Structure formats: structure tokens, C-alpha cells
Coordinates of C-alpha atoms in Angstrom, one line a residue:
M6 CA 97.5 98.8 106.1
R7 CA 96.6 101.7 104.0
E8 CA 94.5 104.5 105.2
N9 CA 92.7 107.6 103.9
S10 CA 92.1 110.8 105.9
F11 CA 88.6 112.1 105.9
G12 CA 88.1 115.8 106.6
P13 CA 86.2 118.8 105.5
G14 CA 86.0 120.6 102.2
R15 CA 86.0 119.6 98.6
S16 CA 86.5 115.9 97.5
R17 CA 88.7 114.2 95.2
E18 CA 88.0 110.8 93.5
Y19 CA 89.9 108.0 95.5
D20 CA 93.2 106.9 93.8
R21 CA 94.5 103.5 94.7
R22 CA 97.9 104.7 94.1
S23 CA 97.6 107.6 96.7
A24 CA 95.7 105.6 99.4
S25 CA 97.7 107.0 102.3
D26 CA 97.6 110.6 101.1
P27 CA 95.3 112.8 103.2
V28 CA 92.1 113.3 101.3
R29 CA 89.5 115.9 102.3
V30 CA 85.8 115.2 101.7
T31 CA 82.7 117.2 102.3
S32 CA 81.1 116.3 105.8
R33 CA 78.1 118.4 106.0
P34 CA 74.8 116.4 105.7
R35 CA 73.0 116.8 102.5
N36 CA 69.3 116.8 101.5
G37 CA 68.7 113.5 99.8
W38 CA 71.6 111.2 98.7
P39 CA 71.9 110.5 95.0
G40 CA 73.0 107.0 95.3
C41 CA 70.1 105.9 97.6
I42 CA 67.4 106.5 95.2
R43 CA 64.1 104.9 96.7
S44 CA 60.7 106.3 96.3
S45 CA 58.4 105.9 99.3
Q46 CA 57.7 107.9 102.5
V47 CA 58.3 106.2 105.8
H48 CA 56.6 107.2 108.9
I49 CA 58.9 107.0 112.1
E50 CA 58.0 107.3 115.7
T51 CA 60.3 109.6 117.7
T52 CA 60.2 110.6 121.3
R53 CA 61.4 114.1 120.6
F54 CA 59.4 115.0 117.3
G55 CA 56.5 112.7 117.3
T56 CA 55.7 111.0 114.0
V57 CA 57.9 112.3 111.3
E58 CA 57.6 111.4 107.7
V59 CA 61.0 111.0 105.6
D60 CA 61.9 109.6 102.3
D61 CA 63.2 106.2 102.7
S62 CA 66.3 107.3 100.6
R63 CA 67.3 109.2 103.9
I64 CA 67.5 106.0 105.9
V65 CA 71.2 104.8 106.6
S66 CA 72.1 101.5 107.6
F67 CA 74.8 100.8 110.0
P68 CA 75.5 97.2 109.5
S69 CA 77.5 96.7 112.8
G70 CA 75.3 99.3 114.6
L71 CA 76.9 101.9 116.7
L72 CA 79.3 101.4 119.7
G73 CA 77.0 100.2 122.6
F74 CA 73.9 100.0 120.3
S75 CA 74.8 97.3 117.9
S76 CA 71.3 95.7 117.6
F77 CA 70.0 99.3 116.1
R78 CA 71.1 99.5 112.5
R79 CA 68.9 101.8 110.6
F80 CA 69.1 105.4 111.3
V81 CA 67.8 108.7 109.6
L82 CA 69.3 112.2 109.8
L83 CA 66.7 114.9 110.9
Q84 CA 67.7 118.6 110.3
P85 CA 65.6 120.5 113.0
D86 CA 66.1 123.8 111.0
D87 CA 67.5 124.8 107.6
D88 CA 70.4 127.0 109.1
G89 CA 71.4 124.6 112.0
V90 CA 74.7 123.0 112.4
F91 CA 73.2 120.1 114.7
Y92 CA 71.3 117.2 113.3
W93 CA 69.5 114.1 114.9
L94 CA 70.6 110.8 113.9
Q95 CA 67.3 109.0 114.8
S96 CA 66.9 105.2 115.0
V97 CA 64.0 104.1 112.8
E98 CA 63.7 100.9 115.0
S99 CA 63.6 102.7 118.5
P100 CA 61.7 106.0 119.0
D101 CA 63.7 107.0 122.1
L102 CA 67.3 106.4 120.6
A103 CA 68.8 109.4 118.8
F104 CA 72.1 111.1 118.8
V105 CA 73.0 114.6 118.2
V106 CA 75.6 115.0 115.4
T107 CA 77.4 117.7 113.7
D108 CA 80.1 118.1 111.0
P109 CA 83.4 118.1 113.1
S110 CA 85.1 120.4 110.8
L111 CA 83.0 123.3 111.9
W112 CA 84.4 123.0 115.3
T113 CA 87.9 121.5 114.8
P114 CA 88.9 122.6 111.0
E115 CA 92.1 120.4 111.2
Y116 CA 90.2 117.3 112.1
K117 CA 90.5 114.1 110.0
A118 CA 89.4 110.8 110.5
N119 CA 91.6 107.9 109.0
I120 CA 89.9 105.0 107.5
R121 CA 91.5 101.9 106.5
R122 CA 91.2 100.0 103.3
E123 CA 89.3 97.2 104.7
Q124 CA 86.8 99.9 106.4
M125 CA 86.2 101.3 102.9
D126 CA 85.5 98.0 101.3
E127 CA 82.9 97.1 104.1
L128 CA 81.2 100.4 103.2
S129 CA 81.7 100.0 99.4
L130 CA 83.4 103.4 99.5
K131 CA 84.8 103.9 96.1
E132 CA 85.0 107.4 95.9
I133 CA 85.9 109.8 98.7
G134 CA 83.5 112.2 97.5
D135 CA 80.8 109.9 98.6
A136 CA 81.8 110.0 102.3
Q137 CA 80.3 112.4 104.9
V138 CA 82.1 112.5 108.4
L139 CA 79.9 113.3 111.4
A140 CA 80.7 113.5 115.3
I141 CA 78.3 112.6 118.0
V142 CA 77.7 115.5 120.5
N143 CA 77.4 115.0 124.0
K144 CA 76.6 117.4 127.0
R145 CA 78.9 117.0 130.0
D146 CA 78.1 119.5 132.7
D147 CA 78.1 122.9 131.1
K148 CA 79.9 122.0 128.0
L149 CA 79.0 120.4 124.6
T150 CA 81.8 118.0 123.6
L151 CA 82.4 115.8 120.4
N152 CA 83.5 112.3 120.3
L153 CA 86.4 112.7 117.7
Q154 CA 87.8 109.4 118.3
G155 CA 84.6 107.6 117.5
P156 CA 83.3 109.4 114.1
L157 CA 80.6 108.2 111.9
V158 CA 81.6 107.7 108.1
L159 CA 78.6 107.5 105.8
N160 CA 78.6 106.4 102.3
I161 CA 76.1 108.6 100.6
A162 CA 76.2 106.4 97.4
N163 CA 74.8 103.5 99.0
C164 CA 73.3 104.7 102.4
T165 CA 75.6 102.9 104.6
G166 CA 77.6 103.9 107.6
M167 CA 79.9 102.8 110.4
Q168 CA 81.4 104.1 113.4
L169 CA 85.2 104.3 113.5
V170 CA 87.5 103.8 116.5
L171 CA 90.6 105.9 116.1
A172 CA 93.7 105.7 118.1
D173 CA 95.0 109.2 117.2
K174 CA 96.0 110.8 120.5
R175 CA 95.4 114.3 119.1
W176 CA 91.5 113.7 119.4
S177 CA 89.4 113.0 122.5
T178 CA 86.0 111.4 123.0
R179 CA 85.1 114.6 124.9
Q180 CA 86.5 117.4 122.6
E181 CA 85.0 120.6 124.0
I182 CA 83.2 122.9 121.4
V183 CA 81.0 125.0 123.6
R184 CA 80.6 126.2 127.0
L185 CA 76.9 126.6 127.6
D186 CA 77.1 129.3 130.4
A187 CA 79.2 131.5 128.1
A188 CA 77.0 130.7 125.1
A189 CA 73.8 131.8 127.0
R190 CA 75.6 135.1 128.2
A191 CA 76.4 135.9 124.6
V192 CA 72.8 135.5 123.3
P193 CA 71.0 138.9 123.5
A194 CA 67.8 138.9 125.3

């Protein structure tokens, strides 16, 4: 079983002879995905932002859904502001289903998500440069945490994604990134 390691940084083309070598990919969400060319605007109802209009090329299909939400398979990445590091992964099918996501490399630079050959095939992921890795953000008490054992891998060439389940003990489902009380004190009034 061969794996590729997905992490931050520049990408290189996938090479079948080096499938087990660590490969670093860009994981920050992009504006528009070149392989997902469609041309119509879609209106999506959300409970957080009201009705939003997005280009249908930004809709990502998760054929297996997300863990615990397998019946919801179409999502769009919404960027609340241009300089933000957090995004909303909003369900197209359910107005009240959305997840805050971020590029895990911004918080844990050494993070890599390993993907098996079968998973790459399922995503039709031919080039590592076509992958983006995101992590779901959770709020627990006074902390923001990342689920680094369940990263999302998106194929920007065909607008598909999947949630991986990693067994790597270095990562947690509740990897702390920010203490909210400390962050609030650091912001000048």
C-alpha cells in the first residue's frame, strides 16, 4: 500500500516511481479552480450569510460525504474576507450545515496527511499540485482546535473531495491552535 504525504508549500507532479516519498502541496483555498469550469451562478441558502451567489465551479462534490454527514455531498468554500485564514465549507444541500476550515500548515507547519493510492484513484488525483488539504476547526471551551486526524483532501482539477481518517498518533482530532481568552487580550481596544 503506497502513500503520498500532503502538506503545505509548492507542489511537484506525482511520480509513480516515488509514490512513498513525502510530497508537499499548496493547501490554501484558491479563487476558482481551473479544472472545474462551469459557467453559471448558483444561489445557495445559508443560515449564517443568508442567500449567497457563487459560481458553480466552486461547488465541491464529496462522493462519500463527510464523517457523520454522509448524506450531504455538495459543498462550497466561502471566504468571509480576503485576508482571512478561516473559510466556511458550506453545504449546498442544507442551509444550516457548515464547517469552519483552514489550511493546517498555517498552524502546524510540519503537518502532512498521507493518502493511499486507492484514495488518490477515488479522487482521480493525478498530480499532487491539484490537491488542497484543509482541516476542520472546532471550538472547545476557550480553545480553537483542528481535526488533524480527519483532514479534507480536495482535487481542484475535478472539484471532488474526501475526508481521510489518519492513524498517525502525532496528530489529534483536537489539536489546539488558539486559546480564545489569550487571543482576546492580545487585540488592542
